Structure formats: structure tokens, C-alpha cells
mmCIF file of C-alpha atoms in Angstrom:
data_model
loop_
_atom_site.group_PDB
_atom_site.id
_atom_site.type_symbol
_atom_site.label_atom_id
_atom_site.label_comp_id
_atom_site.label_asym_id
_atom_site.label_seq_id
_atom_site.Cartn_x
_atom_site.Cartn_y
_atom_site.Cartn_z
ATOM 1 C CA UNK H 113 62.195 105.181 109.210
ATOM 2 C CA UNK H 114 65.015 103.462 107.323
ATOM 3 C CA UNK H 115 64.843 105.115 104.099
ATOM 4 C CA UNK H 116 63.799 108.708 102.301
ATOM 5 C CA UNK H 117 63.783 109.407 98.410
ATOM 6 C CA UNK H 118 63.597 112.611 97.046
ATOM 7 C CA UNK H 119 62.335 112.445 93.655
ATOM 8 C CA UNK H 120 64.797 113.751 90.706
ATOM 9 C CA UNK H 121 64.108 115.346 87.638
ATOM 10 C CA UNK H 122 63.914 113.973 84.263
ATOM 11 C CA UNK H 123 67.541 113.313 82.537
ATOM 12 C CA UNK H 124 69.170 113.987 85.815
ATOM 13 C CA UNK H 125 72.348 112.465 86.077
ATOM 14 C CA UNK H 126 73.573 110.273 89.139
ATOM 15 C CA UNK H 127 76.612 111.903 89.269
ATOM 16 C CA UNK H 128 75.375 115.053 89.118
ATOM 17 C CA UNK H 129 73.047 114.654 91.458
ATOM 18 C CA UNK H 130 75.492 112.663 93.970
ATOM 19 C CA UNK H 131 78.284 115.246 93.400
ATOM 20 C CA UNK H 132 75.550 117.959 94.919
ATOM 21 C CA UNK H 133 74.724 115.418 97.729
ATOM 22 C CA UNK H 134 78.180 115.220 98.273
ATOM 23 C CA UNK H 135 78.826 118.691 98.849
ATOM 24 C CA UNK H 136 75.545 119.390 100.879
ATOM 25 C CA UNK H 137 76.637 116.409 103.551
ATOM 26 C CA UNK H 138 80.313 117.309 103.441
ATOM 27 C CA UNK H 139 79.494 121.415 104.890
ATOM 28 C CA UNK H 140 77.757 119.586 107.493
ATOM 29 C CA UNK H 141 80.722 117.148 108.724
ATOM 30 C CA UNK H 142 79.805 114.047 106.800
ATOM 31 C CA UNK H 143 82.552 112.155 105.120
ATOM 32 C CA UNK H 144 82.008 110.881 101.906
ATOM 33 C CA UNK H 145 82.653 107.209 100.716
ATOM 34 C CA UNK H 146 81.898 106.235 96.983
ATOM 35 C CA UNK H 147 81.061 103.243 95.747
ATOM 36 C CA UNK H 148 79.439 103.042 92.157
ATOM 37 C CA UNK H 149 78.784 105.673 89.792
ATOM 38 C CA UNK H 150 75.282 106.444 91.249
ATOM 39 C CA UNK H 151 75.760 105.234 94.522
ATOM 40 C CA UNK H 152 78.117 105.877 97.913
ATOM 41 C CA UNK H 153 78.071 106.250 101.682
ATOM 42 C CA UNK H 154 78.234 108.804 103.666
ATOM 43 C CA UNK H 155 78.720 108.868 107.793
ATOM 44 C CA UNK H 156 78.897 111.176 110.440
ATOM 45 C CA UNK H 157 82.520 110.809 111.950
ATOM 46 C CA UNK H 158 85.857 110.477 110.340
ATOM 47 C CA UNK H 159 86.866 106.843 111.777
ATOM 48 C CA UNK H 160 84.797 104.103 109.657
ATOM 49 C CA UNK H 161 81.329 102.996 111.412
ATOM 50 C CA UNK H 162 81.499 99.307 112.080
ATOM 51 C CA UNK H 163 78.804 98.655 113.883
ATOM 52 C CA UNK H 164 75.682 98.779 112.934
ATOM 53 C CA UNK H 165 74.067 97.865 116.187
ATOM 54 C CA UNK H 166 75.859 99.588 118.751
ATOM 55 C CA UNK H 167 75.978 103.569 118.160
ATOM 56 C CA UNK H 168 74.554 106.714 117.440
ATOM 57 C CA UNK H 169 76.126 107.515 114.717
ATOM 58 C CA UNK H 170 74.510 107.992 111.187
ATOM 59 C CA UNK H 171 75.652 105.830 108.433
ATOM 60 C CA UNK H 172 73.817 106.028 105.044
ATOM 61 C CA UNK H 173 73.980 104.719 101.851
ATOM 62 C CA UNK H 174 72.973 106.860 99.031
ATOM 63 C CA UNK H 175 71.678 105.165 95.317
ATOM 64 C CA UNK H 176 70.246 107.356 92.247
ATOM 65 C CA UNK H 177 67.432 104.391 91.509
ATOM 66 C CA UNK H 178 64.375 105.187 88.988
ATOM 67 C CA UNK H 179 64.828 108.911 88.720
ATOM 68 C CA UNK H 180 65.027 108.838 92.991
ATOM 69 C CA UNK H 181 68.163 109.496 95.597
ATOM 70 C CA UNK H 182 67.429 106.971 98.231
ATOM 71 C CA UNK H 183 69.285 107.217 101.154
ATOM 72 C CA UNK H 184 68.963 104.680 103.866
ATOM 73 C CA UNK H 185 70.450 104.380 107.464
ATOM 74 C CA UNK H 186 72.934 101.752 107.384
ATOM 75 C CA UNK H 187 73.225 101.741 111.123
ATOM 76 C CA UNK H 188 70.346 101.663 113.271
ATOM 77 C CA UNK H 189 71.646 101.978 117.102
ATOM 78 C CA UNK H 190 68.957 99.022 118.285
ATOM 79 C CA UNK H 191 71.768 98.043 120.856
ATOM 80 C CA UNK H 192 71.876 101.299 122.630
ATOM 81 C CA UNK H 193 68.037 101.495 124.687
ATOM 82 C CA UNK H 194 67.450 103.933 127.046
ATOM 83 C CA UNK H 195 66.942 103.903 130.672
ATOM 84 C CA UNK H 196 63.051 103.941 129.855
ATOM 85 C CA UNK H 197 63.820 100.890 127.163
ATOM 86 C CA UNK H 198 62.924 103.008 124.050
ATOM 87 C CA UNK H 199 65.441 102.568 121.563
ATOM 88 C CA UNK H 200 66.738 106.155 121.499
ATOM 89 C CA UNK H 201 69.487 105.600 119.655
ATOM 90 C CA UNK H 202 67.347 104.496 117.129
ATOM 91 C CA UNK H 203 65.120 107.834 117.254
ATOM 92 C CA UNK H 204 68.779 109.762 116.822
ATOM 93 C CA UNK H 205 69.375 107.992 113.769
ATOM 94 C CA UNK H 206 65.919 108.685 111.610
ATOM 95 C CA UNK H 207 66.120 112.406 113.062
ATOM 96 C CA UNK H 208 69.788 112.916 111.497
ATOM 97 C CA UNK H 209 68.269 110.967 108.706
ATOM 98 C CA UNK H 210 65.363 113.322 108.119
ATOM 99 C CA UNK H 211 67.610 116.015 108.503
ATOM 100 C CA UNK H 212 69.976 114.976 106.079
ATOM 101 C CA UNK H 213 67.528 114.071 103.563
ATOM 102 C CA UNK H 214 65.880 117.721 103.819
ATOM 103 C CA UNK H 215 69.440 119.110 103.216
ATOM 104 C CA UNK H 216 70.164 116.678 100.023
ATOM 105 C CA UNK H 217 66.843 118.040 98.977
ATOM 106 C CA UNK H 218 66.718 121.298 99.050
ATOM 107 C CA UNK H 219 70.343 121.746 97.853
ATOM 108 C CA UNK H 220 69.225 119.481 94.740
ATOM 109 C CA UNK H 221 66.164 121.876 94.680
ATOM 110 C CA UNK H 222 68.558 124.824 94.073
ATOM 111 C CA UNK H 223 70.377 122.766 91.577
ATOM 112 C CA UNK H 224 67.640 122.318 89.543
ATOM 113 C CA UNK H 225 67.829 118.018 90.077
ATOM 114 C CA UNK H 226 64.733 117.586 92.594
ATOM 115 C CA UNK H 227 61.032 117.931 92.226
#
């Protein structure tokens, strides 16, 4: 649940590859936070996500590792249960997760950096 990695090709470069990220999360309202030169955050509202308990927010951290973009949820919304007391919060969070990660894909896809 907390992480996906889409598998780059050969003599990809990070930046490359995080610059096309970048511009496949930004269409869809992310905002765009970098931190090294293969790695950055990206989150799902334009105020900064403190918590990492208590919302439903995405917040992910993306990292060009071994020829791989792994992005991870930062937050995780285990503070926010439902009336049943399933953590739906937490459900949220992998969905926008998986959907982000199949949007960072394919858009690398195009680019000719994925797999």
C-alpha cells in the first residue's frame, strides 16, 4: 500500500524522468516540491500537508532509486476511521496513490523512460 515503482529504462535520467512526473501530477492539481536532484514531493492541495495522521490528503515522495521512480505516501490518514472503524482515510490515500502512479507511468511510457 505505501509504495509503487515503475521500472525505468536503461540510462534514464532522474531529472528527466522527474521533470515528466512533474508535469503529469501538476495537470492533475498536484503541487510540486523538490528536494534532490532525483528526488521531491508532491501533494494534493496548495497549503503544505502537516499531518501525516490526520487527513485525506495525498502526500508523496518521489526518488529515481536503481533504475525505479518510487513514490510513497507520506501521509497515511490512520487518524481519520470511519463510522464502521475501517480506516477509510487510509483506503483514499493508496487509491490516489495507485492513481497517481498509473499517471507517472504511462506519461513516462510515452516519454520513452518506463518499461
Amino acid at each position: 500500500m505505501r509504495n509503487r515503482e515503475i521500472s525505468l529504462t536503461p540510462g534514464a535520467e532522474p531529472q528527466e524522468a522527474l521533470g515528466v512526473a512533474r508535469a503529469a501530477l501538476e495537470r492533475h492539481g498536484y503541487q510540486w516540491v523538490p528536494q534532490t536532484d532525483s528526488s521531491a514531493e508532491a501533494h494534493e492541495c496548495d497549503g503544505e500537508i502537516r499531518s501525516r495522521l490526520f487527513t485525506g490528503k495525498l502526500r508523496m515522495s518521489l526518488a529515481v532509486q536503481d533504475q525505479r521512480l518510487v513514490m510513497e505516501a507520506v501521509s497515511n490518514g490512520l487518524g481519520l476511521a470511519a463510522a464502521t472503524g475501517a480506516p477509510a482515510a487510509t483506503v483514499r490515500i493508496r487509491n490516489k496513490l495507485n492513481h497517481c502512479a498509473d499517471l507517472v507511468g504511462s506519461a513516462l511510457t510515452q516519454a520513452g523512460l518506463a518499461r
